PDB file of C-alpha atoms in Angstrom:
ATOM      1  CA  UNK L   1      -7.191  33.197 -19.912  1.00 89.00           C
ATOM      2  CA  UNK L   2      -5.391  30.431 -23.291  1.00 97.00           C
ATOM      3  CA  UNK L   3      -2.112  32.260 -23.555  1.00 98.00           C
ATOM      4  CA  UNK L   4      -1.342  31.376 -27.915  1.00 98.00           C
ATOM      5  CA  UNK L   5       1.977  29.811 -26.924  1.00 98.00           C
ATOM      6  CA  UNK L   6       0.180  27.235 -25.322  1.00 98.00           C
ATOM      7  CA  UNK L   7      -0.913  23.846 -26.580  1.00 98.00           C
ATOM      8  CA  UNK L   8      -3.891  22.527 -25.520  1.00 98.00           C
ATOM      9  CA  UNK L   9      -4.458  18.469 -27.490  1.00 98.00           C
ATOM     10  CA  UNK L  10      -8.377  17.998 -29.081  1.00 97.00           C
ATOM     11  CA  UNK L  11      -9.023  15.329 -26.503  1.00 96.00           C
ATOM     12  CA  UNK L  12      -8.170  17.968 -23.394  1.00 98.00           C
ATOM     13  CA  UNK L  13     -11.380  19.444 -21.642  1.00 98.00           C
ATOM     14  CA  UNK L  14     -11.207  22.585 -19.796  1.00 98.00           C
ATOM     15  CA  UNK L  15     -14.282  23.727 -17.586  1.00 98.00           C
ATOM     16  CA  UNK L  16     -15.289  27.151 -16.672  1.00 98.00           C
ATOM     17  CA  UNK L  17     -12.703  30.435 -16.323  1.00 98.00           C
ATOM     18  CA  UNK L  18      -9.702  28.373 -17.046  1.00 98.00           C
ATOM     19  CA  UNK L  19      -6.161  29.533 -17.303  1.00 98.00           C
ATOM     20  CA  UNK L  20      -2.955  28.776 -18.559  1.00 98.00           C
ATOM     21  CA  UNK L  21      -0.052  30.082 -19.053  1.00 98.00           C
ATOM     22  CA  UNK L  22       2.926  30.429 -22.003  1.00 98.00           C
ATOM     23  CA  UNK L  23       4.206  27.804 -23.318  1.00 98.00           C
ATOM     24  CA  UNK L  24       2.671  24.877 -21.103  1.00 98.00           C
ATOM     25  CA  UNK L  25       1.002  21.844 -22.466  1.00 98.00           C
ATOM     26  CA  UNK L  26      -1.934  20.133 -21.870  1.00 98.00           C
ATOM     27  CA  UNK L  27      -2.258  16.914 -23.442  1.00 98.00           C
ATOM     28  CA  UNK L  28      -4.703  14.410 -24.675  1.00 96.00           C
ATOM     29  CA  UNK L  29      -7.079  12.358 -21.381  1.00 96.00           C
ATOM     30  CA  UNK L  30      -6.602  15.375 -19.207  1.00 98.00           C
ATOM     31  CA  UNK L  31     -10.203  16.947 -17.527  1.00 98.00           C
ATOM     32  CA  UNK L  32      -9.008  20.351 -16.232  1.00 98.00           C
ATOM     33  CA  UNK L  33     -12.393  21.831 -13.695  1.00 98.00           C
ATOM     34  CA  UNK L  34     -13.374  25.294 -12.809  1.00 98.00           C
ATOM     35  CA  UNK L  35     -11.315  28.489 -12.247  1.00 98.00           C
ATOM     36  CA  UNK L  36      -7.586  26.143 -12.036  1.00 98.00           C
ATOM     37  CA  UNK L  37      -4.332  27.777 -12.751  1.00 98.00           C
ATOM     38  CA  UNK L  38      -1.563  26.649 -15.282  1.00 98.00           C
ATOM     39  CA  UNK L  39       1.433  28.901 -14.799  1.00 98.00           C
ATOM     40  CA  UNK L  40       3.253  28.849 -18.089  1.00 98.00           C
ATOM     41  CA  UNK L  41       5.784  26.263 -19.110  1.00 98.00           C
ATOM     42  CA  UNK L  42       3.732  23.575 -17.476  1.00 98.00           C
ATOM     43  CA  UNK L  43       3.011  20.120 -18.882  1.00 98.00           C
ATOM     44  CA  UNK L  44      -0.606  18.148 -17.590  1.00 98.00           C
ATOM     45  CA  UNK L  45      -0.409  14.753 -18.963  1.00 98.00           C
ATOM     46  CA  UNK L  46      -3.530  12.466 -19.358  1.00 92.00           C
ATOM     47  CA  UNK L  47      -5.532  10.427 -18.743  1.00 97.00           C
ATOM     48  CA  UNK L  48      -6.101  12.799 -15.863  1.00 98.00           C
ATOM     49  CA  UNK L  49      -8.373  14.261 -14.152  1.00 98.00           C
ATOM     50  CA  UNK L  50      -7.678  18.356 -12.363  1.00 98.00           C
ATOM     51  CA  UNK L  51     -11.024  19.605 -10.146  1.00 98.00           C
ATOM     52  CA  UNK L  52     -11.582  22.672  -9.099  1.00 98.00           C
ATOM     53  CA  UNK L  53      -9.442  25.847  -7.927  1.00 98.00           C
ATOM     54  CA  UNK L  54      -6.272  24.007  -8.583  1.00 98.00           C
ATOM     55  CA  UNK L  55      -3.031  26.756  -8.580  1.00 98.00           C
ATOM     56  CA  UNK L  56       0.127  24.742 -10.920  1.00 98.00           C
ATOM     57  CA  UNK L  57       3.303  27.117 -11.225  1.00 98.00           C
ATOM     58  CA  UNK L  58       5.283  26.842 -13.895  1.00 98.00           C
ATOM     59  CA  UNK L  59       7.608  23.815 -14.650  1.00 98.00           C
ATOM     60  CA  UNK L  60       5.582  21.236 -13.213  1.00 98.00           C
ATOM     61  CA  UNK L  61       4.691  18.709 -14.349  1.00 98.00           C
ATOM     62  CA  UNK L  62       1.131  16.623 -13.895  1.00 98.00           C
ATOM     63  CA  UNK L  63       0.014  13.178 -14.627  1.00 98.00           C
ATOM     64  CA  UNK L  64       3.391  11.866 -16.224  1.00 98.00           C
ATOM     65  CA  UNK L  65       4.229   8.063 -16.833  1.00 97.00           C
ATOM     66  CA  UNK L  66       6.007   6.861 -14.047  1.00 97.00           C
ATOM     67  CA  UNK L  67       9.659   5.701 -13.863  1.00 97.00           C
ATOM     68  CA  UNK L  68       8.597   2.482 -12.260  1.00 96.00           C
ATOM     69  CA  UNK L  69      10.741  -0.389 -15.063  1.00 95.00           C
ATOM     70  CA  UNK L  70       8.070  -2.422 -15.230  1.00 95.00           C
ATOM     71  CA  UNK L  71       5.836   1.097 -16.959  1.00 96.00           C
ATOM     72  CA  UNK L  72       4.242  -0.160 -20.896  1.00 96.00           C
ATOM     73  CA  UNK L  73       2.659   2.610 -21.250  1.00 94.00           C
ATOM     74  CA  UNK L  74      -0.038   0.436 -19.991  1.00 94.00           C
ATOM     75  CA  UNK L  75      -3.494   3.563 -19.653  1.00 92.00           C
ATOM     76  CA  UNK L  76      -3.087   3.966 -15.649  1.00 97.00           C
ATOM     77  CA  UNK L  77      -4.603   7.674 -14.043  1.00 98.00           C
ATOM     78  CA  UNK L  78      -3.450  10.430 -11.651  1.00 98.00           C
ATOM     79  CA  UNK L  79      -7.028  11.376 -10.379  1.00 98.00           C
ATOM     80  CA  UNK L  80      -6.469  15.151  -7.918  1.00 98.00           C
ATOM     81  CA  UNK L  81      -9.176  16.562  -5.621  1.00 98.00           C
ATOM     82  CA  UNK L  82      -9.528  20.352  -5.365  1.00 98.00           C
ATOM     83  CA  UNK L  83      -8.093  23.519  -4.022  1.00 98.00           C
ATOM     84  CA  UNK L  84      -4.326  21.925  -4.272  1.00 99.00           C
ATOM     85  CA  UNK L  85      -1.575  24.530  -5.576  1.00 98.00           C
ATOM     86  CA  UNK L  86       1.909  22.515  -6.867  1.00 98.00           C
ATOM     87  CA  UNK L  87       4.500  25.110  -6.398  1.00 98.00           C
ATOM     88  CA  UNK L  88       7.604  25.442  -9.268  1.00 98.00           C
ATOM     89  CA  UNK L  89       9.131  21.702 -10.548  1.00 98.00           C
ATOM     90  CA  UNK L  90       7.072  19.775  -8.599  1.00 98.00           C
ATOM     91  CA  UNK L  91       5.998  16.150 -10.440  1.00 98.00           C
ATOM     92  CA  UNK L  92       3.432  13.756 -10.225  1.00 98.00           C
ATOM     93  CA  UNK L  93       2.727  10.088 -12.255  1.00 98.00           C
ATOM     94  CA  UNK L  94       0.052   8.119 -12.954  1.00 98.00           C
ATOM     95  CA  UNK L  95      -1.255   4.984 -10.948  1.00 98.00           C
ATOM     96  CA  UNK L  96       0.655   0.957 -12.626  1.00 98.00           C
ATOM     97  CA  UNK L  97      -1.043  -2.051 -12.901  1.00 97.00           C
ATOM     98  CA  UNK L  98       0.750  -4.065 -10.744  1.00 95.00           C
ATOM     99  CA  UNK L  99      -1.443  -1.896  -8.010  1.00 96.00           C
ATOM    100  CA  UNK L 100      -4.765  -0.025  -8.382  1.00 95.00           C
ATOM    101  CA  UNK L 101      -3.843   2.047 -11.673  1.00 97.00           C
ATOM    102  CA  UNK L 102      -4.229   5.355 -10.557  1.00 98.00           C
ATOM    103  CA  UNK L 103      -2.589   8.265  -8.190  1.00 98.00           C
ATOM    104  CA  UNK L 104      -4.977   9.327  -6.386  1.00 98.00           C
ATOM    105  CA  UNK L 105      -4.614  13.376  -4.805  1.00 98.00           C
ATOM    106  CA  UNK L 106      -7.088  14.736  -2.199  1.00 98.00           C
ATOM    107  CA  UNK L 107      -7.653  18.623  -1.550  1.00 98.00           C
ATOM    108  CA  UNK L 108      -6.879  21.501  -0.202  1.00 98.00           C
ATOM    109  CA  UNK L 109      -2.868  20.143  -0.368  1.00 98.00           C
ATOM    110  CA  UNK L 110       0.526  22.642  -1.005  1.00 98.00           C
ATOM    111  CA  UNK L 111       3.350  20.098  -3.096  1.00 98.00           C
ATOM    112  CA  UNK L 112       6.253  23.066  -3.252  1.00 98.00           C
ATOM    113  CA  UNK L 113       9.020  22.970  -5.751  1.00 98.00           C
ATOM    114  CA  UNK L 114      10.904  20.383  -6.412  1.00 98.00           C
ATOM    115  CA  UNK L 115       8.579  17.874  -4.579  1.00 98.00           C
ATOM    116  CA  UNK L 116       7.293  14.775  -6.291  1.00 98.00           C
ATOM    117  CA  UNK L 117       5.013  12.525  -5.962  1.00 98.00           C
ATOM    118  CA  UNK L 118       5.738   8.251  -7.286  1.00 98.00           C
ATOM    119  CA  UNK L 119       3.215   6.008  -9.123  1.00 98.00           C
ATOM    120  CA  UNK L 120       0.012   5.294  -7.334  1.00 98.00           C
ATOM    121  CA  UNK L 121       0.170   6.810  -3.888  1.00 98.00           C
ATOM    122  CA  UNK L 122      -2.635   7.740  -2.372  1.00 98.00           C
ATOM    123  CA  UNK L 123      -2.196  11.823  -0.550  1.00 98.00           C
ATOM    124  CA  UNK L 124      -4.924  12.470   0.794  1.00 98.00           C
ATOM    125  CA  UNK L 125      -6.514  15.917   2.407  1.00 98.00           C
ATOM    126  CA  UNK L 126      -4.608  19.874   3.965  1.00 98.00           C
ATOM    127  CA  UNK L 127      -1.530  17.413   3.241  1.00 98.00           C
ATOM    128  CA  UNK L 128       1.962  19.576   2.503  1.00 98.00           C
ATOM    129  CA  UNK L 129       4.824  18.721   1.432  1.00 98.00           C
ATOM    130  CA  UNK L 130       8.328  20.739   1.967  1.00 98.00           C
ATOM    131  CA  UNK L 131      11.088  21.593  -0.401  1.00 98.00           C
ATOM    132  CA  UNK L 132      12.379  18.040  -1.797  1.00 98.00           C
ATOM    133  CA  UNK L 133       9.821  15.672  -0.001  1.00 98.00           C
ATOM    134  CA  UNK L 134       9.473  12.868  -2.332  1.00 98.00           C
ATOM    135  CA  UNK L 135       7.403   9.763  -1.497  1.00 98.00           C
ATOM    136  CA  UNK L 136       7.899   7.009  -4.053  1.00 98.00           C
ATOM    137  CA  UNK L 137       5.192   4.247  -4.882  1.00 98.00           C
ATOM    138  CA  UNK L 138       2.213   2.552  -3.153  1.00 98.00           C
ATOM    139  CA  UNK L 139       3.210   5.612  -0.482  1.00 98.00           C
ATOM    140  CA  UNK L 140       0.284   6.262   1.436  1.00 98.00           C
ATOM    141  CA  UNK L 141       0.203   9.729   3.435  1.00 98.00           C
ATOM    142  CA  UNK L 142      -3.279  10.210   5.587  1.00 98.00           C
ATOM    143  CA  UNK L 143      -5.082  13.783   6.548  1.00 98.00           C
ATOM    144  CA  UNK L 144      -3.245  16.739   7.559  1.00 98.00           C
ATOM    145  CA  UNK L 145       0.500  15.022   7.116  1.00 98.00           C
ATOM    146  CA  UNK L 146       2.945  17.056   6.866  1.00 98.00           C
ATOM    147  CA  UNK L 147       6.417  16.354   5.236  1.00 98.00           C
ATOM    148  CA  UNK L 148       9.856  17.932   6.031  1.00 98.00           C
ATOM    149  CA  UNK L 149      12.780  19.387   3.981  1.00 98.00           C
ATOM    150  CA  UNK L 150      14.022  16.443   2.192  1.00 98.00           C
ATOM    151  CA  UNK L 151      12.398  13.798   3.139  1.00 98.00           C
ATOM    152  CA  UNK L 152      11.988  10.799   1.691  1.00 98.00           C
ATOM    153  CA  UNK L 153       9.663   7.763   2.641  1.00 98.00           C
ATOM    154  CA  UNK L 154      10.908   4.689   0.632  1.00 98.00           C
ATOM    155  CA  UNK L 155       7.089   1.995  -1.387  1.00 98.00           C
ATOM    156  CA  UNK L 156       4.660   1.099   0.022  1.00 98.00           C
ATOM    157  CA  UNK L 157       5.239   2.323   3.956  1.00 98.00           C
ATOM    158  CA  UNK L 158       2.508   4.236   4.895  1.00 98.00           C
ATOM    159  CA  UNK L 159       2.535   7.612   6.837  1.00 98.00           C
ATOM    160  CA  UNK L 160      -1.040   8.438   9.140  1.00 98.00           C
ATOM    161  CA  UNK L 161      -3.562  11.073   9.976  1.00 98.00           C
ATOM    162  CA  UNK L 162      -1.304  14.123  11.519  1.00 98.00           C
ATOM    163  CA  UNK L 163       1.947  12.433  11.186  1.00 98.00           C
ATOM    164  CA  UNK L 164       5.423  15.219  10.946  1.00 98.00           C
ATOM    165  CA  UNK L 165       7.055  13.550   9.082  1.00 98.00           C
ATOM    166  CA  UNK L 166      10.874  15.765  10.028  1.00 97.00           C
ATOM    167  CA  UNK L 167      13.425  17.044   7.705  1.00 97.00           C
ATOM    168  CA  UNK L 168      15.865  15.003   6.267  1.00 96.00           C
ATOM    169  CA  UNK L 169      13.595  11.679   7.228  1.00 97.00           C
ATOM    170  CA  UNK L 170      14.307   8.727   5.149  1.00 97.00           C
ATOM    171  CA  UNK L 171      11.118   6.541   5.811  1.00 98.00           C
ATOM    172  CA  UNK L 172      11.434   2.666   5.372  1.00 97.00           C
ATOM    173  CA  UNK L 173       7.997   1.364   7.778  1.00 98.00           C
ATOM    174  CA  UNK L 174       4.878   2.600   8.339  1.00 98.00           C
ATOM    175  CA  UNK L 175       4.740   6.397  10.734  1.00 98.00           C
ATOM    176  CA  UNK L 176       1.330   5.499  12.916  1.00 98.00           C
ATOM    177  CA  UNK L 177      -0.871   8.547  13.665  1.00 98.00           C
ATOM    178  CA  UNK L 178       0.051  11.976  15.375  1.00 98.00           C
ATOM    179  CA  UNK L 179       4.033  10.710  15.682  1.00 98.00           C
ATOM    180  CA  UNK L 180       7.033  12.506  14.221  1.00 98.00           C
ATOM    181  CA  UNK L 181       9.852  11.132  13.488  1.00 97.00           C
ATOM    182  CA  UNK L 182      13.483  12.464  12.297  1.00 96.00           C
ATOM    183  CA  UNK L 183      16.757  10.352  11.298  1.00 96.00           C
ATOM    184  CA  UNK L 184      18.040   8.711   8.450  1.00 94.00           C
ATOM    185  CA  UNK L 185      15.963   5.961   9.041  1.00 96.00           C
ATOM    186  CA  UNK L 186      13.323   7.716  10.923  1.00 97.00           C
ATOM    187  CA  UNK L 187      12.729   7.105  14.022  1.00 96.00           C
ATOM    188  CA  UNK L 188       9.877   7.997  16.729  1.00 97.00           C
ATOM    189  CA  UNK L 189      10.811  11.625  18.557  1.00 97.00           C
ATOM    190  CA  UNK L 190       7.223  12.374  19.950  1.00 97.00           C
ATOM    191  CA  UNK L 191       4.366  13.780  18.990  1.00 97.00           C
ATOM    192  CA  UNK L 192       2.987  16.173  16.973  1.00 98.00           C
ATOM    193  CA  UNK L 193       1.189  17.968  19.707  1.00 96.00           C
ATOM    194  CA  UNK L 194       1.685  21.702  17.995  1.00 96.00           C
ATOM    195  CA  UNK L 195       0.158  20.022  15.241  1.00 96.00           C
ATOM    196  CA  UNK L 196      -3.318  18.660  16.811  1.00 97.00           C
ATOM    197  CA  UNK L 197      -3.322  21.796  18.952  1.00 97.00           C
ATOM    198  CA  UNK L 198      -4.911  24.139  15.419  1.00 96.00           C
ATOM    199  CA  UNK L 199      -6.150  21.224  15.098  1.00 96.00           C
ATOM    200  CA  UNK L 200      -8.769  21.888  17.418  1.00 97.00           C
ATOM    201  CA  UNK L 201      -7.960  19.180  18.595  1.00 97.00           C
ATOM    202  CA  UNK L 202      -8.446  18.897  23.474  1.00 97.00           C
ATOM    203  CA  UNK L 203      -6.157  18.888  25.604  1.00 97.00           C
ATOM    204  CA  UNK L 204      -7.044  15.757  26.872  1.00 97.00           C
ATOM    205  CA  UNK L 205      -7.179  13.679  24.263  1.00 98.00           C
ATOM    206  CA  UNK L 206      -4.133  15.380  23.013  1.00 98.00           C
ATOM    207  CA  UNK L 207      -3.037  13.514  26.924  1.00 98.00           C
ATOM    208  CA  UNK L 208      -4.272  10.691  25.764  1.00 98.00           C
ATOM    209  CA  UNK L 209      -2.796  10.154  22.600  1.00 98.00           C
ATOM    210  CA  UNK L 210       1.311  10.777  24.509  1.00 97.00           C
ATOM    211  CA  UNK L 211      -0.398   7.926  26.807  1.00 97.00           C
ATOM    212  CA  UNK L 212      -0.502   5.068  23.392  1.00 97.00           C
ATOM    213  CA  UNK L 213       2.926   6.789  21.685  1.00 98.00           C
ATOM    214  CA  UNK L 214       4.447   6.021  25.610  1.00 97.00           C
ATOM    215  CA  UNK L 215       2.767   2.181  25.985  1.00 96.00           C
ATOM    216  CA  UNK L 216       4.229   2.121  22.067  1.00 96.00           C
ATOM    217  CA  UNK L 217       7.389   3.884  22.491  1.00 95.00           C
ATOM    218  CA  UNK L 218       8.599   3.950  25.695  1.00 92.00           C
ATOM    219  CA  UNK L 219       7.116   1.447  28.068  1.00 91.00           C
ATOM    220  CA  UNK L 220       9.178  -2.316  26.152  1.00 86.00           C
ATOM    221  CA  UNK L 221       6.001  -3.401  25.091  1.00 89.00           C
ATOM    222  CA  UNK L 222       4.868  -5.443  22.286  1.00 90.00           C
ATOM    223  CA  UNK L 223       2.694  -4.392  20.640  1.00 91.00           C
ATOM    224  CA  UNK L 224       0.238  -6.320  22.041  1.00 93.00           C
ATOM    225  CA  UNK L 225       0.283  -5.536  25.133  1.00 95.00           C
ATOM    226  CA  UNK L 226       0.415  -1.604  24.136  1.00 95.00           C
ATOM    227  CA  UNK L 227      -3.033  -1.744  22.243  1.00 95.00           C
ATOM    228  CA  UNK L 228      -4.404  -3.912  25.624  1.00 95.00           C
ATOM    229  CA  UNK L 229      -3.445  -1.045  27.896  1.00 96.00           C
ATOM    230  CA  UNK L 230      -4.556   2.058  25.802  1.00 97.00           C
ATOM    231  CA  UNK L 231      -8.384   0.032  25.877  1.00 95.00           C
ATOM    232  CA  UNK L 232      -9.655   2.248  28.753  1.00 96.00           C
ATOM    233  CA  UNK L 233      -8.908   4.959  26.840  1.00 97.00           C
ATOM    234  CA  UNK L 234     -10.002   4.475  23.314  1.00 96.00           C
ATOM    235  CA  UNK L 235     -13.553   3.796  24.287  1.00 97.00           C
ATOM    236  CA  UNK L 236     -12.795   7.676  25.246  1.00 97.00           C
ATOM    237  CA  UNK L 237     -11.316   9.113  22.510  1.00 98.00           C
ATOM    238  CA  UNK L 238     -10.683   8.693  18.136  1.00 98.00           C
ATOM    239  CA  UNK L 239      -7.405   9.634  18.580  1.00 98.00           C
ATOM    240  CA  UNK L 240      -5.894   7.447  20.368  1.00 98.00           C
ATOM    241  CA  UNK L 241      -8.544   4.039  17.667  1.00 98.00           C
ATOM    242  CA  UNK L 242      -6.944   5.123  15.066  1.00 98.00           C
ATOM    243  CA  UNK L 243      -3.250   4.951  16.387  1.00 98.00           C
ATOM    244  CA  UNK L 244      -4.059   1.820  17.610  1.00 98.00           C
ATOM    245  CA  UNK L 245      -6.310   0.379  14.883  1.00 98.00           C
ATOM    246  CA  UNK L 246      -3.246   2.087  12.781  1.00 98.00           C
ATOM    247  CA  UNK L 247      -0.943   0.119  14.377  1.00 97.00           C
ATOM    248  CA  UNK L 248      -2.971  -3.132  13.730  1.00 96.00           C
ATOM    249  CA  UNK L 249      -2.983  -3.022  10.536  1.00 96.00           C
ATOM    250  CA  UNK L 250       0.489  -2.053   9.125  1.00 97.00           C
ATOM    251  CA  UNK L 251       1.819  -4.522   7.071  1.00 94.00           C
ATOM    252  CA  UNK L 252       5.714  -3.528   6.809  1.00 95.00           C
ATOM    253  CA  UNK L 253       5.348  -2.400  10.805  1.00 95.00           C
ATOM    254  CA  UNK L 254       6.005   0.584  12.044  1.00 97.00           C
ATOM    255  CA  UNK L 255       8.802   2.803  13.377  1.00 96.00           C
ATOM    256  CA  UNK L 256      11.898   2.020  15.736  1.00 92.00           C
TER     257      UNK L 256
END
């Protein structure tokens, strides 16, 4: 399961049934869980903890030191969950002491070729990064988010659950849950109706999210006024309450 040309440093810990391909490098302070596949020419550095069932394709770089110029080789970490697919030439960097010191990746995510996750980012579960999508440092991405090809997210932005970032979008503000964006800079386009259908949301809750979207974006209401107008729907539909909580807690302001 370990190719003869692969280099596994003495401090690395590999679980059961782990495969490491030709010319790959696994550094010290790396923990890789059971049933992972590391293809050829992959670099995994630490401190990093990789869960089980992950598949890392050739020429990916996982757990490397970040590109923040303030970084001074502090022992920061990467923590990754289970069943992620990391395709060719993707890059995922460890955290910095300017934040929590850790980059966090959830489970069941797909990072397509040439995608990038910068230092201190927090990525949820079931997220898709299409080719060349990148998030800068300290970005938080919620569950079930899709980032379209060649999209980019500015540092410290937050992307709410079930949002869809259209291709070539340049996100410089927070994106509420269920919202689809497009443009440079990214602006709201609609709700992610198809995504909600695929994930089992009932039609009445989808309609409630649409009403919330209109309140925030189509009725010329301030945020407080929009939230007030959604009191009844928020009490009945968790998705609407999720949107309201996100807007209330946004520090950068939401996309407009």
